[in-house]
XYZ file of N, CA and C in Angstrom:
708
model
N 119.026 48.116 178.310
C 119.884 48.360 177.152
C 119.129 49.165 176.098
N 119.812 50.158 175.552
C 119.220 50.985 174.515
C 119.161 50.212 173.205
N 118.013 50.228 172.569
C 117.867 49.580 171.266
C 117.235 50.554 170.286
N 117.532 50.357 169.025
C 116.975 51.219 167.974
C 116.647 50.332 166.791
N 115.439 49.825 166.786
C 115.031 48.915 165.723
C 114.604 49.696 164.491
N 114.709 49.047 163.330
C 114.188 49.656 162.118
C 112.685 49.864 162.286
N 112.222 51.024 161.888
C 110.853 51.434 162.169
C 110.804 52.500 163.244
N 111.949 52.722 163.910
C 112.025 53.776 164.914
C 111.951 55.142 164.232
N 111.675 56.168 165.028
C 111.536 57.521 164.489
C 112.857 58.273 164.600
N 113.281 58.859 163.494
C 114.528 59.614 163.440
C 114.217 61.030 162.982
N 114.704 62.028 163.741
C 114.532 63.414 163.347
C 115.837 63.905 162.720
N 115.723 64.584 161.604
C 116.864 65.106 160.863
C 116.820 66.628 160.954
N 117.839 67.229 161.562
C 117.901 68.675 161.722
C 118.981 69.235 160.808
N 118.566 70.014 159.834
C 119.502 70.594 158.864
C 118.837 71.810 158.240
N 119.550 72.936 158.211
C 118.936 74.142 157.654
C 118.862 74.112 156.136
N 119.499 73.147 155.512
C 119.408 72.966 154.069
C 118.460 71.800 153.779
N 117.281 72.099 153.277
C 116.264 71.062 153.091
C 116.728 69.973 152.116
N 117.458 70.358 151.083
C 117.930 69.352 150.126
C 118.900 68.381 150.791
N 119.788 68.900 151.641
C 120.707 68.022 152.366
C 119.939 67.113 153.319
N 118.923 67.675 153.981
C 118.124 66.872 154.905
C 117.442 65.716 154.169
N 116.953 65.983 152.978
C 116.288 64.940 152.191
C 117.295 63.877 151.723
N 118.541 64.291 151.502
C 119.578 63.326 151.132
C 119.840 62.351 152.276
N 119.791 62.856 153.513
C 119.930 61.978 154.678
C 118.708 61.080 154.811
N 117.551 61.635 154.496
C 116.284 60.929 154.695
C 116.181 59.676 153.832
N 116.685 59.706 152.629
C 116.495 58.597 151.693
C 117.020 57.255 152.220
N 118.288 57.151 152.643
C 118.757 55.848 153.138
C 118.067 55.413 154.427
N 117.636 56.387 155.239
C 116.924 56.035 156.468
C 115.560 55.428 156.143
N 114.847 56.018 155.205
C 113.547 55.471 154.805
C 113.710 54.098 154.166
N 114.756 53.959 153.347
C 115.001 52.662 152.712
C 115.256 51.571 153.749
N 115.821 51.968 154.903
C 116.102 51.000 155.972
C 114.904 50.790 156.892
N 113.806 51.500 156.644
C 112.589 51.282 157.414
C 112.360 52.253 158.553
N 113.200 53.265 158.689
C 112.993 54.265 159.729
C 111.900 55.246 159.326
N 111.184 55.751 160.316
C 110.260 56.864 160.110
C 111.035 58.161 160.323
N 110.851 59.140 159.465
C 111.672 60.344 159.512
C 110.836 61.608 159.639
N 111.430 62.590 160.307
C 110.872 63.937 160.410
C 111.996 64.925 160.116
N 111.710 65.948 159.338
C 112.712 66.957 159.009
C 112.461 68.236 159.804
N 113.540 68.814 160.336
C 113.498 70.149 160.926
C 114.495 70.994 160.157
N 114.007 72.019 159.464
C 114.891 72.847 158.632
C 114.851 74.320 159.027
N 114.032 74.668 160.004
C 113.980 76.034 160.518
C 114.147 75.991 162.032
N 114.841 76.999 162.574
C 115.207 76.975 163.982
C 114.854 78.298 164.647
N 114.361 78.205 165.865
C 113.980 79.377 166.643
C 115.250 80.091 167.118
N 115.470 81.343 166.730
C 116.697 82.045 167.121
C 116.809 82.311 168.617
N 115.704 82.164 169.343
C 115.733 82.379 170.792
C 116.054 81.110 171.575
N 116.085 79.971 170.906
C 116.365 78.700 171.575
C 117.860 78.482 171.715
N 118.284 78.001 172.891
C 119.650 77.519 173.004
C 119.653 76.014 172.781
N 120.822 75.394 172.871
C 120.933 73.963 172.584
C 120.090 73.129 173.534
N 120.055 73.508 174.797
C 119.291 72.732 175.779
C 117.794 72.782 175.490
N 117.314 73.955 175.120
C 115.887 74.077 174.810
C 115.536 73.308 173.549
N 116.405 73.382 172.546
C 116.145 72.640 171.317
C 116.137 71.136 171.586
N 117.103 70.669 172.368
C 117.146 69.248 172.694
C 115.910 68.826 173.479
N 115.474 69.669 174.399
C 114.279 69.346 175.190
C 113.053 69.172 174.305
N 113.021 69.873 173.178
C 111.886 69.756 172.261
C 111.902 68.434 171.493
N 113.027 67.712 171.539
C 113.160 66.457 170.799
C 113.047 65.226 171.686
N 113.575 65.327 172.902
C 113.626 64.168 173.797
C 112.209 63.695 174.121
N 111.997 62.409 173.966
C 110.683 61.819 174.228
C 109.792 61.760 173.004
N 110.136 62.512 171.954
C 109.338 62.503 170.727
C 109.962 61.629 169.641
N 111.290 61.480 169.688
C 111.993 60.745 168.642
C 112.942 59.724 169.266
N 113.309 58.739 168.468
C 114.201 57.675 168.940
C 115.662 57.938 168.608
N 115.931 58.840 167.661
C 117.305 59.159 167.279
C 117.316 60.509 166.572
N 118.512 61.089 166.514
C 118.694 62.406 165.906
C 119.875 62.368 164.941
N 119.679 62.934 163.766
C 120.768 63.214 162.835
C 120.808 64.726 162.701
N 121.971 65.339 162.980
C 122.014 66.799 163.026
C 123.213 67.349 162.266
N 122.959 68.337 161.422
C 124.035 69.043 160.734
C 124.773 69.917 161.746
N 126.056 70.180 161.457
C 126.841 70.974 162.401
C 126.523 72.462 162.310
N 126.604 73.041 161.124
C 126.342 74.474 160.946
C 124.877 74.658 160.561
N 124.128 75.305 161.428
C 122.684 75.438 161.248
C 122.267 76.884 160.979
N 123.220 77.752 160.795
C 122.919 79.184 160.775
C 123.085 79.843 159.418
N 123.084 79.068 158.350
C 123.306 79.687 157.036
C 122.129 80.537 156.581
N 120.950 80.331 157.161
C 119.774 81.098 156.758
C 119.279 82.026 157.866
N 120.060 82.227 158.900
C 119.637 83.100 159.986
C 120.399 82.788 161.259
N 120.136 83.557 162.292
C 120.856 83.409 163.553
C 120.374 82.172 164.309
N 121.305 81.336 164.721
C 121.017 80.185 165.565
C 122.025 80.200 166.714
N 121.583 79.927 167.919
C 122.432 80.104 169.090
C 123.280 78.889 169.425
N 123.261 77.868 168.608
C 124.001 76.654 168.933
C 124.487 75.996 167.659
N 125.447 75.105 167.822
C 125.918 74.294 166.697
C 125.333 72.894 166.827
N 125.374 72.174 165.723
C 124.942 70.785 165.768
C 125.809 69.954 166.690
N 127.102 70.273 166.761
C 128.000 69.510 167.631
C 127.553 69.587 169.082
N 127.153 70.764 169.532
C 126.691 70.903 170.910
C 125.427 70.083 171.157
N 124.483 70.157 170.229
C 123.222 69.419 170.389
C 123.470 67.910 170.406
N 124.277 67.430 169.451
C 124.537 65.985 169.358
C 125.234 65.485 170.613
N 126.232 66.213 171.088
C 126.952 65.801 172.284
C 126.017 65.734 173.491
N 125.223 66.763 173.658
C 124.308 66.790 174.806
C 123.221 65.723 174.677
N 122.811 65.403 173.457
C 121.819 64.346 173.258
C 122.379 62.989 173.684
N 123.610 62.707 173.279
C 124.209 61.416 173.611
C 124.586 61.295 175.085
N 124.805 62.428 175.750
C 125.189 62.425 177.163
C 124.024 62.807 178.065
N 122.819 62.647 177.553
C 121.616 63.121 178.243
C 121.229 62.180 179.394
N 122.009 62.196 180.438
C 121.682 61.477 181.662
C 121.345 60.024 181.443
N 120.272 59.569 182.100
C 119.861 58.171 182.010
C 119.024 57.884 180.766
N 118.676 58.919 180.027
C 117.842 58.716 178.841
C 118.465 59.427 177.651
N 119.617 58.941 177.164
C 120.248 59.595 176.016
C 119.416 59.449 174.753
N 119.533 60.416 173.880
C 118.918 60.355 172.553
C 120.038 60.077 171.561
N 120.127 58.875 171.000
C 121.224 58.569 170.073
C 121.285 59.601 168.953
N 122.465 60.186 168.772
C 122.592 61.292 167.826
C 123.885 61.167 167.034
N 123.791 61.461 165.744
C 124.938 61.434 164.836
C 125.111 62.819 164.246
N 126.340 63.304 164.236
C 126.640 64.596 163.640
C 127.039 64.415 162.179
N 126.453 65.228 161.306
C 126.868 65.258 159.906
C 127.425 66.643 159.605
N 128.336 66.729 158.651
C 128.934 68.024 158.381
C 129.623 68.042 157.025
N 129.599 69.203 156.408
C 130.415 69.432 155.215
C 131.629 70.266 155.576
N 131.887 70.420 156.892
C 132.970 71.284 157.370
C 134.060 70.508 158.094
N 134.147 69.196 157.862
C 135.211 68.408 158.473
C 136.552 68.877 157.912
N 137.528 69.049 158.807
C 138.869 69.512 158.431
C 138.874 70.932 157.866
N 137.941 71.766 158.320
C 137.940 73.184 157.969
C 138.087 73.983 159.257
N 137.904 75.299 159.159
C 138.007 76.131 160.352
C 136.908 75.815 161.367
N 135.855 75.119 160.947
C 134.786 74.732 161.863
C 135.170 73.524 162.720
N 136.314 72.893 162.414
C 136.689 71.680 163.134
C 136.840 71.932 164.642
N 137.323 73.127 165.006
C 137.494 73.425 166.422
C 136.190 73.397 167.185
N 135.116 73.884 166.568
C 133.830 73.881 167.253
C 133.235 72.484 167.343
N 133.685 71.574 166.478
C 133.298 70.167 166.622
C 134.108 69.521 167.737
N 135.412 69.792 167.762
C 136.292 69.190 168.771
C 135.869 69.571 170.187
N 135.322 70.777 170.348
C 134.881 71.226 171.677
C 133.901 70.258 172.298
N 133.115 69.562 171.481
C 132.058 68.684 171.994
C 132.315 67.214 171.660
N 133.551 66.881 171.277
C 133.839 65.559 170.695
C 133.595 64.409 171.661
N 133.705 64.652 172.952
C 133.479 63.576 173.925
C 132.121 62.909 173.723
N 131.109 63.698 173.414
C 129.761 63.161 173.271
C 129.356 62.896 171.837
N 130.335 62.878 170.936
C 130.031 62.634 169.523
C 130.787 61.389 169.076
N 130.172 60.225 169.126
C 130.874 58.999 168.741
C 131.398 59.020 167.317
N 130.636 59.614 166.410
C 131.076 59.606 165.020
C 130.569 60.845 164.287
N 131.438 61.394 163.430
C 131.070 62.497 162.559
C 131.070 61.977 161.123
N 129.977 62.200 160.414
C 129.847 61.697 159.042
C 129.896 62.869 158.077
N 130.790 62.781 157.105
C 130.858 63.797 156.067
C 129.620 63.718 155.180
N 129.132 64.868 154.758
C 127.958 64.885 153.887
C 128.228 64.217 152.543
N 129.485 64.086 152.181
C 129.804 63.417 150.911
C 129.685 61.904 151.022
N 129.569 61.377 152.254
C 129.551 59.923 152.465
C 128.259 59.439 153.116
N 127.213 60.245 153.047
C 126.004 59.940 153.811
C 125.368 58.614 153.434
N 125.216 58.354 152.160
C 124.457 57.177 151.738
C 125.100 55.884 152.231
N 126.458 55.873 152.326
C 127.144 54.658 152.757
C 127.353 54.596 154.269
N 127.448 55.756 154.932
C 127.931 55.757 156.311
C 126.894 56.099 157.369
N 125.727 56.621 156.984
C 124.810 57.095 158.020
C 124.235 55.948 158.852
N 123.893 54.837 158.224
C 123.334 53.714 158.997
C 124.384 53.070 159.901
N 125.607 52.788 159.412
C 126.630 52.289 160.336
C 126.933 53.268 161.471
N 126.846 54.572 161.204
C 127.113 55.559 162.250
C 126.048 55.503 163.341
N 124.806 55.265 162.969
C 123.749 55.115 163.970
C 124.034 53.894 164.842
N 124.367 52.777 164.225
C 124.664 51.562 164.986
C 125.875 51.767 165.896
N 126.882 52.445 165.395
C 128.109 52.739 166.158
C 127.767 53.567 167.395
N 126.905 54.560 167.215
C 126.510 55.424 168.319
C 125.712 54.662 169.369
N 124.755 53.873 168.933
C 123.945 53.099 169.878
C 124.832 52.133 170.669
N 125.795 51.508 169.998
C 126.705 50.594 170.695
C 127.474 51.332 171.784
N 127.980 52.528 171.474
C 128.725 53.274 172.486
C 127.834 53.676 173.656
N 126.615 54.087 173.375
C 125.714 54.462 174.456
C 125.365 53.278 175.342
N 125.518 52.065 174.810
C 125.320 50.854 175.607
C 126.607 50.387 176.287
N 127.672 51.199 176.189
C 128.920 50.876 176.855
C 129.910 50.093 176.027
N 129.562 49.811 174.776
C 130.460 49.065 173.888
C 131.266 50.062 173.057
N 132.337 50.584 173.665
C 133.151 51.596 173.011
C 134.093 50.949 172.007
N 134.149 51.509 170.812
C 135.137 51.080 169.828
C 136.529 51.413 170.360
N 137.526 50.692 169.878
C 138.891 50.869 170.359
C 139.336 52.328 170.277
N 139.006 52.998 169.177
C 139.465 54.367 168.988
C 138.715 55.386 169.841
N 137.702 54.940 170.575
C 136.954 55.838 171.451
C 137.198 55.567 172.935
N 137.927 54.520 173.263
C 138.209 54.205 174.670
C 139.263 55.153 175.218
N 139.069 55.578 176.459
C 140.003 56.529 177.055
C 140.972 55.834 178.003
N 142.178 56.404 178.088
C 143.233 55.903 178.964
C 143.916 57.101 179.620
N 144.356 56.962 180.868
C 145.061 58.080 181.513
C 146.405 58.334 180.846
N 146.720 59.606 180.630
C 147.972 59.978 179.978
C 148.375 61.390 180.389
N 149.670 61.680 180.448
C 150.110 63.065 180.653
C 149.886 63.893 179.386
N 149.661 65.179 179.575
C 149.498 66.126 178.482
C 150.344 67.356 178.783
N 151.127 67.782 177.831
C 151.917 69.002 177.981
C 151.276 70.121 177.163
N 151.081 71.262 177.797
C 150.538 72.417 177.090
C 151.694 73.206 176.486
N 151.693 73.326 175.170
C 152.755 74.018 174.458
C 152.427 75.491 174.267
N 151.175 75.772 173.914
C 150.778 77.150 173.609
C 149.271 77.242 173.733
N 148.750 78.457 173.744
C 147.305 78.669 173.786
C 146.924 79.698 172.728
N 145.718 79.553 172.198
C 145.142 80.509 171.256
C 143.788 80.928 171.816
N 143.787 81.950 172.695
C 142.556 82.292 173.418
C 141.560 83.118 172.620
N 141.932 83.524 171.408
C 141.024 84.328 170.593
C 140.272 83.434 169.614
N 139.211 83.939 169.048
C 138.463 83.189 168.051
C 137.194 82.590 168.620
N 136.407 82.026 167.732
C 135.114 81.450 168.125
C 135.284 80.325 169.130
N 136.299 79.480 168.925
C 136.593 78.376 169.840
C 138.035 78.522 170.299
N 138.234 78.756 171.578
C 139.582 78.905 172.113
C 140.264 77.540 172.151
N 141.575 77.522 171.830
C 142.267 76.258 171.690
C 143.595 76.264 172.439
N 144.068 75.064 172.732
C 145.380 74.864 173.338
C 146.179 73.917 172.458
N 147.424 74.257 172.245
C 148.333 73.372 171.515
C 148.994 72.459 172.532
N 148.767 71.166 172.398
C 149.203 70.226 173.427
C 149.907 69.026 172.807
N 150.711 68.374 173.635
C 151.260 67.066 173.293
C 150.571 66.033 174.177
N 149.862 65.109 173.558
C 149.212 64.018 174.279
C 150.198 62.847 174.256
N 150.860 62.621 175.381
C 151.968 61.661 175.423
C 151.527 60.266 175.007
N 150.341 59.857 175.420
C 149.883 58.504 175.123
C 149.382 58.325 173.704
N 149.275 59.430 172.969
C 148.839 59.352 171.563
C 150.067 59.401 170.657
N 150.625 60.579 170.436
C 151.848 60.713 169.641
C 152.722 61.756 170.310
N 153.778 61.295 170.938
C 154.583 62.158 171.794
C 155.305 63.249 171.017
N 155.512 63.064 169.736
C 156.226 64.050 168.931
C 155.314 64.873 168.034
N 153.998 64.804 168.280
C 153.047 65.486 167.401
C 152.119 66.388 168.206
N 152.441 67.671 168.338
C 151.516 68.595 169.008
C 150.213 68.720 168.212
N 149.112 68.861 168.931
C 147.801 69.002 168.298
C 147.030 70.127 168.984
N 146.075 70.688 168.269
C 145.196 71.704 168.852
C 143.951 71.031 169.394
N 143.657 71.323 170.676
C 142.466 70.782 171.320
C 141.752 71.915 172.054
N 140.495 71.723 172.445
C 139.739 72.807 173.083
C 140.403 73.292 174.369
N 140.430 74.595 174.534
C 141.042 75.206 175.712
C 140.098 75.251 176.902
N 138.822 75.502 176.671
C 137.889 75.729 177.781
C 137.832 74.582 178.788
N 137.842 73.307 178.356
C 137.833 72.246 179.371
C 139.039 72.293 180.307
N 140.183 72.731 179.791
C 141.373 72.856 180.637
C 141.182 73.977 181.651
N 140.695 75.108 181.194
C 140.460 76.227 182.107
C 139.446 75.865 183.181
N 138.376 75.190 182.771
C 137.328 74.815 183.717
C 137.841 73.823 184.753
N 138.713 72.905 184.333
C 139.195 71.859 185.240
C 140.279 72.346 186.186
N 141.128 73.263 185.711
C 142.287 73.670 186.513
C 142.092 74.986 187.246
N 141.220 75.848 186.731
C 141.050 77.162 187.333
C 142.199 78.105 187.061
N 143.131 77.711 186.202
C 144.276 78.549 185.891
C 143.905 79.647 184.894
N 144.699 80.698 184.885
C 144.518 81.759 183.908
C 145.171 81.349 182.596
N 144.633 81.848 181.505
C 145.133 81.474 180.187
C 146.630 81.722 180.048
N 147.094 82.868 180.524
C 148.488 83.239 180.324
C 149.468 82.374 181.119
N 148.968 81.589 182.071
C 149.871 80.749 182.872
C 149.882 79.290 182.425
N 149.207 78.974 181.318
C 149.054 77.570 180.939
C 150.255 76.998 180.184
N 150.894 77.801 179.340
C 151.995 77.270 178.539
C 153.075 76.687 179.438
N 153.489 75.454 179.134
C 154.492 74.766 179.928
C 153.925 73.898 181.029
N 152.638 74.014 181.302
C 152.008 73.195 182.340
C 151.827 71.758 181.854
N 151.860 70.845 182.817
C 151.558 69.438 182.545
C 150.224 69.078 183.200
N 149.447 68.281 182.483
C 148.154 67.823 182.970
C 148.102 66.303 182.964
N 147.199 65.756 183.739
C 146.783 64.365 183.609
C 145.356 64.379 183.098
N 145.035 63.486 182.169
C 143.680 63.426 181.634
C 143.424 62.041 181.067
N 142.160 61.739 180.877
C 141.771 60.525 180.159
C 141.542 60.905 178.710
N 142.237 60.218 177.793
C 142.182 60.548 176.369
C 142.016 59.265 175.571
N 141.288 59.353 174.467
C 141.143 58.196 173.578
C 142.398 58.059 172.716
N 143.400 57.441 173.302
C 144.744 57.419 172.718
C 144.863 56.563 171.462
N 143.849 55.765 171.140
C 143.889 54.983 169.904
C 143.177 55.693 168.748
N 142.814 56.964 168.946
C 142.190 57.724 167.860
C 143.114 57.762 166.654
N 142.537 57.626 165.469
C 143.345 57.595 164.255
C 143.824 58.986 163.853
N 142.995 60.004 164.111
C 143.316 61.360 163.671
C 143.193 62.325 164.845
N 143.938 63.426 164.759
C 143.926 64.407 165.840
C 142.514 64.944 166.090
N 141.746 65.145 165.020
C 140.410 65.713 165.197
C 139.438 64.759 165.893
N 139.827 63.504 166.065
C 138.968 62.555 166.767
C 139.283 62.474 168.262
N 140.329 63.161 168.717
C 140.714 63.100 170.126
C 139.715 63.847 171.007
N 139.528 63.343 172.207
C 138.788 64.084 173.226
C 139.381 63.747 174.580
N 139.194 64.630 175.554
C 139.718 64.341 176.883
C 138.695 64.650 177.958
N 138.917 64.008 179.104
C 138.043 64.189 180.261
C 138.865 63.956 181.519
N 138.266 64.244 182.666
C 138.942 64.072 183.964
C 140.302 64.764 183.967
N 140.319 66.002 183.515
C 141.555 66.778 183.425
C 141.955 67.278 184.808
N 143.240 67.174 185.133
C 143.761 67.680 186.400
C 145.206 68.096 186.212
N 145.663 69.033 187.024
C 147.070 69.401 186.998
C 147.913 68.209 187.406
N 148.995 67.991 186.683
C 149.864 66.855 186.968
C 150.841 67.213 188.080
N 151.181 66.240 188.939
C 152.283 66.482 189.868
C 153.570 66.693 189.095
N 154.516 67.342 189.712
C 155.774 67.636 189.027
C 156.448 66.352 188.572
N 156.826 66.313 187.290
C 157.445 65.101 186.728
C 158.932 65.051 187.088
N 159.468 63.853 187.257
C 160.901 63.713 187.556
C 161.744 64.325 186.465
N 162.866 64.932 186.858
C 163.758 65.538 185.872
C 164.276 64.494 184.890
N 164.225 64.824 183.597
C 164.695 63.888 182.583
C 163.710 62.786 182.243
N 162.443 62.924 182.687
C 161.474 61.834 182.491
C 161.267 61.520 181.018
N 161.098 62.565 180.177
C 160.794 62.327 178.772
C 161.982 61.745 178.012
N 163.204 61.995 178.473
C 164.376 61.497 177.755
C 164.871 60.162 178.277
N 164.205 59.627 179.279
C 164.648 58.361 179.876
C 164.417 57.212 178.928
């Protein structure tokens, strides 16, 4: 079982040193040892950056946008997701961001499966320690209700293949049948092998965290094309 006792080492990755120090204060008060990373190698991808951390630290706190002072080849969301899903030796990681509910939300949603919790920078002092505990619990298999996945049909309404993060407008039947939401397109393309222009109107089966409180907290996995549904199924 993964454990993270007070006194463990936590690395904080943020290109804004003042923000990194704001995260550092409550961690130090709780007894954690901290290291700050505020500069990033522009030649490193997310996997290389993560490899530089694994085995050296017990947990990671990472900002989402790391490129305000120069070119960076990855987002914090990608690093955090890959850290938490790192095979048999995950590195517990929490994503922090000042871009929740902005145009950057799509790039967070792309990696949401491996991000148990996103903490707004405005709430760091109160939420960072509970977020660490929440993440460690999930990595030990204790998923919160809003993170548990259930099989559900998904209808693709539209696609937006342009932009930094390609998206699909979908109805997740097991979540809110009358509320279309935008979710990452690439996992659908990778799972089905279909062309973008043929997706609208398609039905999928997937595992989705149907108890998520907000659309931006949804994630899906095990995506597959759905068998043809009986006529009149939705109106029955």
